[in-house]
Short mmCIF file of C-alpha atoms (C1' of nucleotides) in Angstrom, two decimals:
data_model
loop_
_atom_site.label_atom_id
_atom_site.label_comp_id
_atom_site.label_asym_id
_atom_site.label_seq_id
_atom_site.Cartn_x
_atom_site.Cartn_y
_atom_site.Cartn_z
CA UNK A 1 39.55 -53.32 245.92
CA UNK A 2 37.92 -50.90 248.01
CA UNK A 3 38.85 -50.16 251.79
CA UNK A 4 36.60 -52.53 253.46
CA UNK A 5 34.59 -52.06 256.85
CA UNK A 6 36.21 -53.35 259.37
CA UNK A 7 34.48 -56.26 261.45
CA UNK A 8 33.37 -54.15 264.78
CA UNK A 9 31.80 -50.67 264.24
CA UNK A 10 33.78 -48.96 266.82
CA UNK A 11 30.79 -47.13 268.57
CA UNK A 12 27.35 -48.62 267.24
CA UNK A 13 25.43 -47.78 270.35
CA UNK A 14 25.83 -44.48 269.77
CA UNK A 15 25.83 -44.21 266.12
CA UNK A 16 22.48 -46.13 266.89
CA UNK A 17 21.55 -43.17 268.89
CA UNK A 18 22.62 -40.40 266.73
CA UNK A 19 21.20 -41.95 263.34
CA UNK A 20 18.07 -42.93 264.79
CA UNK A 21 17.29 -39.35 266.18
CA UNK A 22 17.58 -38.40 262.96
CA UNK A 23 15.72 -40.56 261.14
CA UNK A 24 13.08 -40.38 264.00
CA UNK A 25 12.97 -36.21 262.70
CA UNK A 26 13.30 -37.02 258.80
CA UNK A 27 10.95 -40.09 258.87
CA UNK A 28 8.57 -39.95 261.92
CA UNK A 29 8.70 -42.76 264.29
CA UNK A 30 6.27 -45.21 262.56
CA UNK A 31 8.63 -45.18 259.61
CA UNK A 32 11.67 -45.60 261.80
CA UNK A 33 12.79 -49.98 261.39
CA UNK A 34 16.10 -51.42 263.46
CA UNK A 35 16.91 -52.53 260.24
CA UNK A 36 17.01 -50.17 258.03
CA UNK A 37 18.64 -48.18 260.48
CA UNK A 38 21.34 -50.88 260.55
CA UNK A 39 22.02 -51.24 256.73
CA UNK A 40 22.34 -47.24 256.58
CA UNK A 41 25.22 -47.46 259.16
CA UNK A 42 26.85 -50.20 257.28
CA UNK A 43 25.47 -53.41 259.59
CA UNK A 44 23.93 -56.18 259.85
CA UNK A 45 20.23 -56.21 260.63
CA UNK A 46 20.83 -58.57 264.01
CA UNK A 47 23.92 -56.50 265.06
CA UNK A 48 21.85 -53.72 267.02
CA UNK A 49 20.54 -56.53 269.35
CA UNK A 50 24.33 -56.46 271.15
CA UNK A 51 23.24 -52.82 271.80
CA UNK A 52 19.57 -53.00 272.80
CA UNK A 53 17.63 -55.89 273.75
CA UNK A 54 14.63 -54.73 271.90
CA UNK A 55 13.65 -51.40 269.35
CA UNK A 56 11.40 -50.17 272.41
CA UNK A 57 14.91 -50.26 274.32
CA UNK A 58 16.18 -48.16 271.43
CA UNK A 59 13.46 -45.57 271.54
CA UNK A 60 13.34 -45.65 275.26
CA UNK A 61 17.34 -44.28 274.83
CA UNK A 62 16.18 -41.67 272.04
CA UNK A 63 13.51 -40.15 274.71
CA UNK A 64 16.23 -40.36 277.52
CA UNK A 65 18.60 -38.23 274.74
CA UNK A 66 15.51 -36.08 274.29
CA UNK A 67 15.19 -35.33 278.01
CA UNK A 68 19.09 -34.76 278.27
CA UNK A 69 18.51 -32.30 275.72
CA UNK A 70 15.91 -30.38 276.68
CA UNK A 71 17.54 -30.38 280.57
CA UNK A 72 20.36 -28.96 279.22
CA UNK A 73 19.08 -26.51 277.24
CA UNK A 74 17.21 -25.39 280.39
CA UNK A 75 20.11 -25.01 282.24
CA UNK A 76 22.23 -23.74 279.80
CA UNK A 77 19.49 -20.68 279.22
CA UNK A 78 18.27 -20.72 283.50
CA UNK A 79 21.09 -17.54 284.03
CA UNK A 80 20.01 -15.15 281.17
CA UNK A 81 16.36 -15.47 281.72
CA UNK A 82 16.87 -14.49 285.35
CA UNK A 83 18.96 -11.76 284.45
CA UNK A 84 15.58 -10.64 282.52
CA UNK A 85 13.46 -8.07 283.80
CA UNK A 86 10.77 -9.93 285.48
CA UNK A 87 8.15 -9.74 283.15
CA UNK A 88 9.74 -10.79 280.44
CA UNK A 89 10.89 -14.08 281.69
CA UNK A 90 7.54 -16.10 281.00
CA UNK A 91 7.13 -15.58 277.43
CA UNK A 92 11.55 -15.75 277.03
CA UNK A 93 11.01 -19.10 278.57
CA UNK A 94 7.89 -20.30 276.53
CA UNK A 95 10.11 -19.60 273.79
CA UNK A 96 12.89 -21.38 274.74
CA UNK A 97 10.76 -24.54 275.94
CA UNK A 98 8.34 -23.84 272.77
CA UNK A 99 11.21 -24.33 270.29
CA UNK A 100 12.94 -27.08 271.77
CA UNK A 101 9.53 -29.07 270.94
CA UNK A 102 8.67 -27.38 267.67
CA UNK A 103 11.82 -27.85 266.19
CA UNK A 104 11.57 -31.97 267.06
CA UNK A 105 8.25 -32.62 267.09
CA UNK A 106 9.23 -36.17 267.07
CA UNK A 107 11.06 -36.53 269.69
CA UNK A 108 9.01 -34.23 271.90
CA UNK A 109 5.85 -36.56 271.24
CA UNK A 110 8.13 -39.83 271.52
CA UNK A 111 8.95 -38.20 275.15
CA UNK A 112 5.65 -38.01 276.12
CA UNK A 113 4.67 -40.99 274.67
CA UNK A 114 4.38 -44.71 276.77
CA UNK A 115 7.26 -45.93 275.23
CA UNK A 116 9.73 -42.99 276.05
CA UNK A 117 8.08 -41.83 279.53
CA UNK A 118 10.53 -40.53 281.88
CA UNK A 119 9.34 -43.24 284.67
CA UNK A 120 11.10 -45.87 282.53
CA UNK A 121 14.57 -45.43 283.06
CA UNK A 122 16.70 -43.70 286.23
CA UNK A 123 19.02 -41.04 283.32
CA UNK A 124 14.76 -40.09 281.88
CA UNK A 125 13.51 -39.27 285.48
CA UNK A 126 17.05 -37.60 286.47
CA UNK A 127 16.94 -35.54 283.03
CA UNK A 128 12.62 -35.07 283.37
CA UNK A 129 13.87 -34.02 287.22
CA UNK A 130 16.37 -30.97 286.44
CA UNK A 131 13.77 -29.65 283.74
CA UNK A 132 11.31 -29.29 286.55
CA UNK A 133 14.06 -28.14 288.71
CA UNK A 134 14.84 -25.04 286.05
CA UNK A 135 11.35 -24.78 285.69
CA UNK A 136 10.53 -23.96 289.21
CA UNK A 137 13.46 -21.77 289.51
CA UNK A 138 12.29 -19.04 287.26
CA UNK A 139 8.64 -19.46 288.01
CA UNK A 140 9.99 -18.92 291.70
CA UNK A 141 11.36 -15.58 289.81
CA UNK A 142 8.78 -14.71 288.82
CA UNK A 143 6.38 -14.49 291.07
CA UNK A 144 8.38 -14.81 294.76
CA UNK A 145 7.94 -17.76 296.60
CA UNK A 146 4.68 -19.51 297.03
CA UNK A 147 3.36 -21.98 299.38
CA UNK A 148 2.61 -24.83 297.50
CA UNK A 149 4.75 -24.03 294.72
CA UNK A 150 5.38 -27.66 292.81
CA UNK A 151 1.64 -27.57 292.20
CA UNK A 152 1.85 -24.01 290.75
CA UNK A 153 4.78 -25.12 288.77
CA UNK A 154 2.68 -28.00 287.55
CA UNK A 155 0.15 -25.64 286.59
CA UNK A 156 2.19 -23.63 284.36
CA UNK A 157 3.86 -26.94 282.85
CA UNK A 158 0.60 -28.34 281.79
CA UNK A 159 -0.42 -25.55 280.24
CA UNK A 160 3.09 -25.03 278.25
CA UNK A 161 2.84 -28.76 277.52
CA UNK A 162 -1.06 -28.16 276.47
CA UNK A 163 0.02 -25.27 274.48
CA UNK A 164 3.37 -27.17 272.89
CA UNK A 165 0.93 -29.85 271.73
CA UNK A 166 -2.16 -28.18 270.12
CA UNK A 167 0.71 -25.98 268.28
CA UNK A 168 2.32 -29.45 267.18
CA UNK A 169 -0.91 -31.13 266.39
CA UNK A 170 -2.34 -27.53 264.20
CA UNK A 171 -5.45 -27.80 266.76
CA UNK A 172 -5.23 -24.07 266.60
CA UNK A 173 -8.08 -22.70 264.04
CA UNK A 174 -5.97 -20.28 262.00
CA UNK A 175 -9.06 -18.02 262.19
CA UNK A 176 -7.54 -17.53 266.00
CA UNK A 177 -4.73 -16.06 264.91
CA UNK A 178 -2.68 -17.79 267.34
CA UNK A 179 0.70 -18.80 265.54
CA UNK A 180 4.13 -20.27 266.52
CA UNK A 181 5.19 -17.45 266.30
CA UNK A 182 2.69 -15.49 268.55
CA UNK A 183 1.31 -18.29 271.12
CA UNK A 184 3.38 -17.19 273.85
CA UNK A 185 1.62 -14.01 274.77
CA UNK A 186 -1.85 -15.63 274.81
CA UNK A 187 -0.20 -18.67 276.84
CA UNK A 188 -1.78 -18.43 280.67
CA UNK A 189 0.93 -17.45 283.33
CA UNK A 190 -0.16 -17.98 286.98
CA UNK A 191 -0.86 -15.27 288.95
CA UNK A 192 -2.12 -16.43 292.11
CA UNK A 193 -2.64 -19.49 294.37
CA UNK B 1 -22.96 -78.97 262.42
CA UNK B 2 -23.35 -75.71 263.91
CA UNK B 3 -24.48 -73.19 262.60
CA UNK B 4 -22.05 -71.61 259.58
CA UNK B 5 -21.74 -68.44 259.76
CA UNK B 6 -23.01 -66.30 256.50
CA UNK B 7 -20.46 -65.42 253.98
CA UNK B 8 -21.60 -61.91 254.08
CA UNK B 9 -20.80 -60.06 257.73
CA UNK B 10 -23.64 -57.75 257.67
CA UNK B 11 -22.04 -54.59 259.33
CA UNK B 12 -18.27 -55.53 259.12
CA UNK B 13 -17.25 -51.46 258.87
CA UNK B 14 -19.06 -50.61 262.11
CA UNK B 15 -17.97 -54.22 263.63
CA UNK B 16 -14.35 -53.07 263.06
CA UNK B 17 -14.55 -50.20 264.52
CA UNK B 18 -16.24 -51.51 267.41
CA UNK B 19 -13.73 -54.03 268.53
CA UNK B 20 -11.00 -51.81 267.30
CA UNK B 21 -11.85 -49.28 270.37
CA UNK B 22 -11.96 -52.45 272.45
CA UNK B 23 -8.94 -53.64 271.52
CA UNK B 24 -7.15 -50.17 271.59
CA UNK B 25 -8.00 -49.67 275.18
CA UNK B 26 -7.12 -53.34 276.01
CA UNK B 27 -3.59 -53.77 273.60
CA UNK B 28 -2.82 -50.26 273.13
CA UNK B 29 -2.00 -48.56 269.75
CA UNK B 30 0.83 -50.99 269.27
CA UNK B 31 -0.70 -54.10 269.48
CA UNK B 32 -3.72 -53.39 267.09
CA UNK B 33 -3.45 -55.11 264.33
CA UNK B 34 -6.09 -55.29 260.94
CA UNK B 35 -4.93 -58.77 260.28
CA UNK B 36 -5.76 -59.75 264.16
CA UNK B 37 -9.22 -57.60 264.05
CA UNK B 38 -10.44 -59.73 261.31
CA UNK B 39 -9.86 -62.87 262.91
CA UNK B 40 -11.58 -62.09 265.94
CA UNK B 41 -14.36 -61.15 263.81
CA UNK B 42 -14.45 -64.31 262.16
CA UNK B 43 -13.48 -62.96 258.99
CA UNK B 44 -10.77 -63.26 256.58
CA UNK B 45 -7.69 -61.04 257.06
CA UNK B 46 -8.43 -59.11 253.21
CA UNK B 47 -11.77 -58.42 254.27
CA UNK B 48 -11.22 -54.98 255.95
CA UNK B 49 -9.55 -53.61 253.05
CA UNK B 50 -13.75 -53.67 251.35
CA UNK B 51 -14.03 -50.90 254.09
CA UNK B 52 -10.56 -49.19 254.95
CA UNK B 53 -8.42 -48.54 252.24
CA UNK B 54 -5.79 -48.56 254.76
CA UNK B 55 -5.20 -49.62 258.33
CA UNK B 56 -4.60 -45.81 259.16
CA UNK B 57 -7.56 -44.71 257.60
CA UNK B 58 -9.34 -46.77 260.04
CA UNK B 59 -7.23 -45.30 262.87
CA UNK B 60 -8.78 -42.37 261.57
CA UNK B 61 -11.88 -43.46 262.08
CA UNK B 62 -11.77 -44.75 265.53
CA UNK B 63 -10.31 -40.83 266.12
CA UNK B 64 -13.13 -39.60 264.53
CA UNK B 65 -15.52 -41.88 266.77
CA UNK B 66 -13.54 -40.57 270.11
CA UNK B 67 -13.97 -36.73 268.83
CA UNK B 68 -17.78 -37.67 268.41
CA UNK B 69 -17.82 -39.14 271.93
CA UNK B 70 -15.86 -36.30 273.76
CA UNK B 71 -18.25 -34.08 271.36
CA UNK B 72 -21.56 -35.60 272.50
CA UNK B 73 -20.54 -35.75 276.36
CA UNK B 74 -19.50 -32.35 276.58
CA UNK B 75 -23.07 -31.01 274.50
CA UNK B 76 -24.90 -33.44 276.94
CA UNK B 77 -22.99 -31.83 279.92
CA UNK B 78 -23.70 -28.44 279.05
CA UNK B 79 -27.15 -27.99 280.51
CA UNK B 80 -26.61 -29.11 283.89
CA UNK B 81 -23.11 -27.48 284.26
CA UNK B 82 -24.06 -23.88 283.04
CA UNK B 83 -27.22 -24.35 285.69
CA UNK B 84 -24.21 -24.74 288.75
CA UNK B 85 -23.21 -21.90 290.84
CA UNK B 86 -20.48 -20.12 288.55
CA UNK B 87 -17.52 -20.67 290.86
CA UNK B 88 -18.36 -24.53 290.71
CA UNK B 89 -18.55 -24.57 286.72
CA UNK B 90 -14.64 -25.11 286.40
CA UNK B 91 -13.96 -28.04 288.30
CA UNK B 92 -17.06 -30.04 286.97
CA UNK B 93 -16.22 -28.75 283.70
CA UNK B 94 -12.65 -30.71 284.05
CA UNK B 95 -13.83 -33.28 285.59
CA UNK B 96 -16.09 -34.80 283.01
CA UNK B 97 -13.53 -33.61 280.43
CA UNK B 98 -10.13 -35.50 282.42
CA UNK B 99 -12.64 -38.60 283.22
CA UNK B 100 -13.16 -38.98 279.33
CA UNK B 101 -9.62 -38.84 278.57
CA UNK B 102 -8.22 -41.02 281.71
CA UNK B 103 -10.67 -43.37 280.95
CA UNK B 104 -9.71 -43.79 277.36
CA UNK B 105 -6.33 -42.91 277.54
CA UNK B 106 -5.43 -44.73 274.64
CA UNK B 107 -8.51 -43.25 272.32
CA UNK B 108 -7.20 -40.04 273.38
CA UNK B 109 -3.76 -40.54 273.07
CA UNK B 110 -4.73 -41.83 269.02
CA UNK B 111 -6.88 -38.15 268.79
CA UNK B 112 -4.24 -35.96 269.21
CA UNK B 113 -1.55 -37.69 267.71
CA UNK B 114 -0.67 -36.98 264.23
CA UNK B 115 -2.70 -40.05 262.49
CA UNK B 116 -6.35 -39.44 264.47
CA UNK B 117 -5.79 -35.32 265.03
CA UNK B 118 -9.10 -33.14 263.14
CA UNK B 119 -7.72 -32.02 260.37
CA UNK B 120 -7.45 -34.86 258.61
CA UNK B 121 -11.33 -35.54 258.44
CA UNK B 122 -14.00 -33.41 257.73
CA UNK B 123 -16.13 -35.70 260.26
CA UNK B 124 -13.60 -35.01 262.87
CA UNK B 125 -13.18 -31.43 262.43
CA UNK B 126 -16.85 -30.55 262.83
CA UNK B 127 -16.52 -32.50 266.23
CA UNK B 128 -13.74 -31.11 267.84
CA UNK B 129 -15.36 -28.12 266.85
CA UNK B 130 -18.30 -29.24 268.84
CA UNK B 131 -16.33 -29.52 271.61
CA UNK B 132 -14.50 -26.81 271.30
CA UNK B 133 -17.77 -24.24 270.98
CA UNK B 134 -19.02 -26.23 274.48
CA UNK B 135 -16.10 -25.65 276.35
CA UNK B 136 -16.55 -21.99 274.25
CA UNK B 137 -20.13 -21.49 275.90
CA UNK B 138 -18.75 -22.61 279.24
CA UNK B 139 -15.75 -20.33 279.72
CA UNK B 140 -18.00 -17.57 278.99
CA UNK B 141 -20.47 -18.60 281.77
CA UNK B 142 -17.22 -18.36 284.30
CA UNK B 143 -16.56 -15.00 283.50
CA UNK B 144 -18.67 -13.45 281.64
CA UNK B 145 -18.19 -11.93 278.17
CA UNK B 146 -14.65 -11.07 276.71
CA UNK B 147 -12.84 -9.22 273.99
CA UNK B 148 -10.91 -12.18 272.00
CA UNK B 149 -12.61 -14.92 273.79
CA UNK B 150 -11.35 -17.49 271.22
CA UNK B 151 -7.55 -17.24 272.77
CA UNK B 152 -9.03 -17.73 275.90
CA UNK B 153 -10.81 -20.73 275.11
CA UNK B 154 -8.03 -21.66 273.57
CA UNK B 155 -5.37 -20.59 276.88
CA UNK B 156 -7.94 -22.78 279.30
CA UNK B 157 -8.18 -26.12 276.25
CA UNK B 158 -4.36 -26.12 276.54
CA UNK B 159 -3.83 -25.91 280.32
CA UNK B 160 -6.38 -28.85 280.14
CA UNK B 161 -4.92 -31.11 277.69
CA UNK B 162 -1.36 -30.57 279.52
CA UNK B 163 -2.67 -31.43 282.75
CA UNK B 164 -4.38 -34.71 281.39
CA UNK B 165 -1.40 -35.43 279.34
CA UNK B 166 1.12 -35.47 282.38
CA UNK B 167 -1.33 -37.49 284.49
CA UNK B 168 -2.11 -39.59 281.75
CA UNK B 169 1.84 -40.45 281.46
CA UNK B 170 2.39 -40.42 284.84
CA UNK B 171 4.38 -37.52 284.97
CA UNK B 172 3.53 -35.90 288.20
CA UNK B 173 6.04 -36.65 291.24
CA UNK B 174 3.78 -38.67 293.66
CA UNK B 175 5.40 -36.52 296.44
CA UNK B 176 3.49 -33.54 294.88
CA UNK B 177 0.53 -34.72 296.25
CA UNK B 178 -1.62 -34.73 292.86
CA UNK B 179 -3.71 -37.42 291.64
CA UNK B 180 -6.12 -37.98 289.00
CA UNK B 181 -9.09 -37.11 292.07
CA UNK B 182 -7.55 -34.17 292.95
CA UNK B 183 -6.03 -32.52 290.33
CA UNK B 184 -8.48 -30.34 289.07
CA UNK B 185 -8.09 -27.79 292.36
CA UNK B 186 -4.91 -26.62 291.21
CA UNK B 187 -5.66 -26.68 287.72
CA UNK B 188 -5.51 -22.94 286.35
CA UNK B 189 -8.39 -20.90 285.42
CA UNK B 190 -8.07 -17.94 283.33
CA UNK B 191 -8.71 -14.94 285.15
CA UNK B 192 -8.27 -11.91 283.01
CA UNK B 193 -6.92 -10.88 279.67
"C1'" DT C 1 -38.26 -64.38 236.87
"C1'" DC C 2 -33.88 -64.51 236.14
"C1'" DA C 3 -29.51 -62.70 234.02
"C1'" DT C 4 -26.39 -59.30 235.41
"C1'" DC C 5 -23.46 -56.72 238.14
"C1'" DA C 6 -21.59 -54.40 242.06
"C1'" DA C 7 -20.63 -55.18 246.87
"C1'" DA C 8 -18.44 -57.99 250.15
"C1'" DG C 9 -15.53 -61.82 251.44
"C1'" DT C 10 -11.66 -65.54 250.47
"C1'" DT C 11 -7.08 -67.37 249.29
"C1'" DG C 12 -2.37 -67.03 248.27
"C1'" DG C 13 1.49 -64.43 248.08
"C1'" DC C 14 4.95 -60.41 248.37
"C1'" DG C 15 8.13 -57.80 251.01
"C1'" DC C 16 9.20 -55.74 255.35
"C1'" DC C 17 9.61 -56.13 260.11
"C1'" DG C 18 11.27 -57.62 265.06
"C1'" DT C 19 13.53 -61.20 267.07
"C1'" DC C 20 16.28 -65.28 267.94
"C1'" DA C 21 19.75 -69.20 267.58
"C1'" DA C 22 24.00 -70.59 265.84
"C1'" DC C 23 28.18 -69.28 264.25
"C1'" DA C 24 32.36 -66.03 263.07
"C1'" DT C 25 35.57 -62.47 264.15
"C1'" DT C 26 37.96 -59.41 267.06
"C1'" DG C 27 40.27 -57.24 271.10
"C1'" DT C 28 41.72 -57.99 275.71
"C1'" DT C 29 43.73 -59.98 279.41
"C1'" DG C 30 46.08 -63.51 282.50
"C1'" DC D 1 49.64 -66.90 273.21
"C1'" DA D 2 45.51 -69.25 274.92
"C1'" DA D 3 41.15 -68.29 276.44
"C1'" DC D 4 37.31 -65.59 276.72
"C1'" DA D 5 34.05 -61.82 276.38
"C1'" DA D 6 32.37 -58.49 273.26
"C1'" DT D 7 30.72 -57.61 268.91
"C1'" DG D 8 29.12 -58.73 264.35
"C1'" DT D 9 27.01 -62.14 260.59
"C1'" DT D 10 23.77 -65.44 258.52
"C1'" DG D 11 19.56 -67.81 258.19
"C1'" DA D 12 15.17 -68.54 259.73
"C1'" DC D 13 10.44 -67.92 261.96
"C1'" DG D 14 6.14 -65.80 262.50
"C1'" DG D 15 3.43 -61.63 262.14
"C1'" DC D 16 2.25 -57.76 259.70
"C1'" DG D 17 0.17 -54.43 255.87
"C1'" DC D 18 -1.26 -54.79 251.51
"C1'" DC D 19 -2.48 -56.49 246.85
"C1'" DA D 20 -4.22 -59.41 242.84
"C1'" DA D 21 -7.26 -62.88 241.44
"C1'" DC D 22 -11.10 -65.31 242.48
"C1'" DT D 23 -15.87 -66.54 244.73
"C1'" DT D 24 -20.17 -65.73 246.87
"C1'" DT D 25 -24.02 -62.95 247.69
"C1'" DG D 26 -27.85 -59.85 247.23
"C1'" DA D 27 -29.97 -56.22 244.66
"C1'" DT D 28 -31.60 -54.42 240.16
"C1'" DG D 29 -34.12 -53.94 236.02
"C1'" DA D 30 -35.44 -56.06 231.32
#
DNA sequence: TCATCAAAGTTGGCGCCGTCAACATTGTTG
DNA sequence: CAACAATGTTGACGGCGCCAACTTTGATGA
């Protein structure tokens, strides 16, 4: 006979995690089922439920992995975009922020969904939190402090976020000529209060 | 007895679609269910199938009903907002605009995600392009006329949907100080190219 | 006028889903 | 090593989207 499984998984939580943010890419999130998601790892359709009270609980961790992500990348990228020459930190960033999203357009829309909201867990509004913080650092680089400068940081997040979604959603007539490729330099900076 | 009711609905198509806005804005996406819509119509749960080949196609439609509504507010708002003084055009302009969406968060939510979003209906494209030429006509009445306008329209329609994304999900740190009365002051306006 | 036929609605059923209760196995710890 | 908590399994319930087969209705044209 064959090696068989042994009783406990060893990690299910996270292989929950890791599977689902993949299927979440592969399949989209209306396509994404606890149990199907189970029988590909090998379990039980009820075993997830020792893991996460319900799927929402699930998702809710995929957005909170989401917003780890993204913080990270942030921070990981914050020192070579301020060792950029000023004006090229805006569109360097866009880019970096810009990818992140278009390369998991699930998971970006899942974030900024009701379901995977930062408000709904403390690790989603500490994550959400050190975005804005890297956020406001290089917009502070950019353009020297500001009074008032969480609004103007708002500012330029809504319009990235505006921007990040039409791309996602093709809202952009191709007639425009405004590509994934190309959006950043047509993307509004703030100039002044 | 009272009265039975008539084996034939009459309008069932336009009945659905009715209480399916209702019951979006009341339930949420989630929550909506065909099977659920027919009973409350007093109908049998097969009986929206004779109208909606499938329960996203009438997702669809209820998108296509909220582009026609954003559509038809914005053409109705055009007179009186391009007779304001031009520095007032802006924040009316986002005011009706973020009232719509905050109002119908849920109907908006549905029109820019990936089921509802205008390219999947020639109905809903000719809307959104409705919109889109209003909001067109508008941000040349702030500033006059400009080389590549389109990308303009296009930088101002992002910073707009971002801004009534994050209020929509909450995302703005109450300590910031901006609400869904106030937001539009710190909104950006394009100034130049 | 009335037979005919397409449109609109009904019933019953399939398979998938989220969730739960009851039970089984395992690893840990006093 | 006994006891227990953590983890996994099975079986079941109700709700869902969707479909096939059937029924009722209203419009059409010979």
């Amino acid at each position: 006979m064959s090696e068989t499984q042994p009783y406990h998984h060893g990690n299910l939580r996270q292989a929950l995690i890791d599977t689902g943010l993949n299927a979440l890419e592969e399949s989209g999130l209306e396509a994404l089922s606890l149990r199907a998601l189970a029988e590909s790892l090998g379990v039980s359709k009820a075993a997830p439920y020792r893991h996460f009270k319900t799927k929402n609980d699930l998702l809710a961790a995929l957005a909170a992995e989401g917003y780890q992500l993204l913080a990270d990348l942030l921070e990981n990228s914050e020192e070579a975009l301020l060792g950029l020459k000023r004006s090229q930190i805006p569109g360097e960033m866009y880019r970096i922020y810009g990818d992140f999203a278009l390369s998991r357009p699930e998971l970006y829309r899942l974030m900024f969904s009701r379901l995977g909201n930062s408000l709904h867990s403390e690790r989603c509004r500490r994550n959400a939190e050190r975005a804005f913080a890297c956020l406001g650092k290089l917009a502070a680089a950019i353009q020297g402090d500001i009074p008032d400068s969480r609004k103007l940081i708002l500012s330029l997040y809504a319009s990235l976020h505006g921007w990040v979604m039409l791309l996602m959603d093709d809202l952009i007539p191709p007639e425009v000529g405004v590509t994934t490729e190309n959006w950043r330099s047509f993307a509004l900076i703030p100039k002044d209060t």
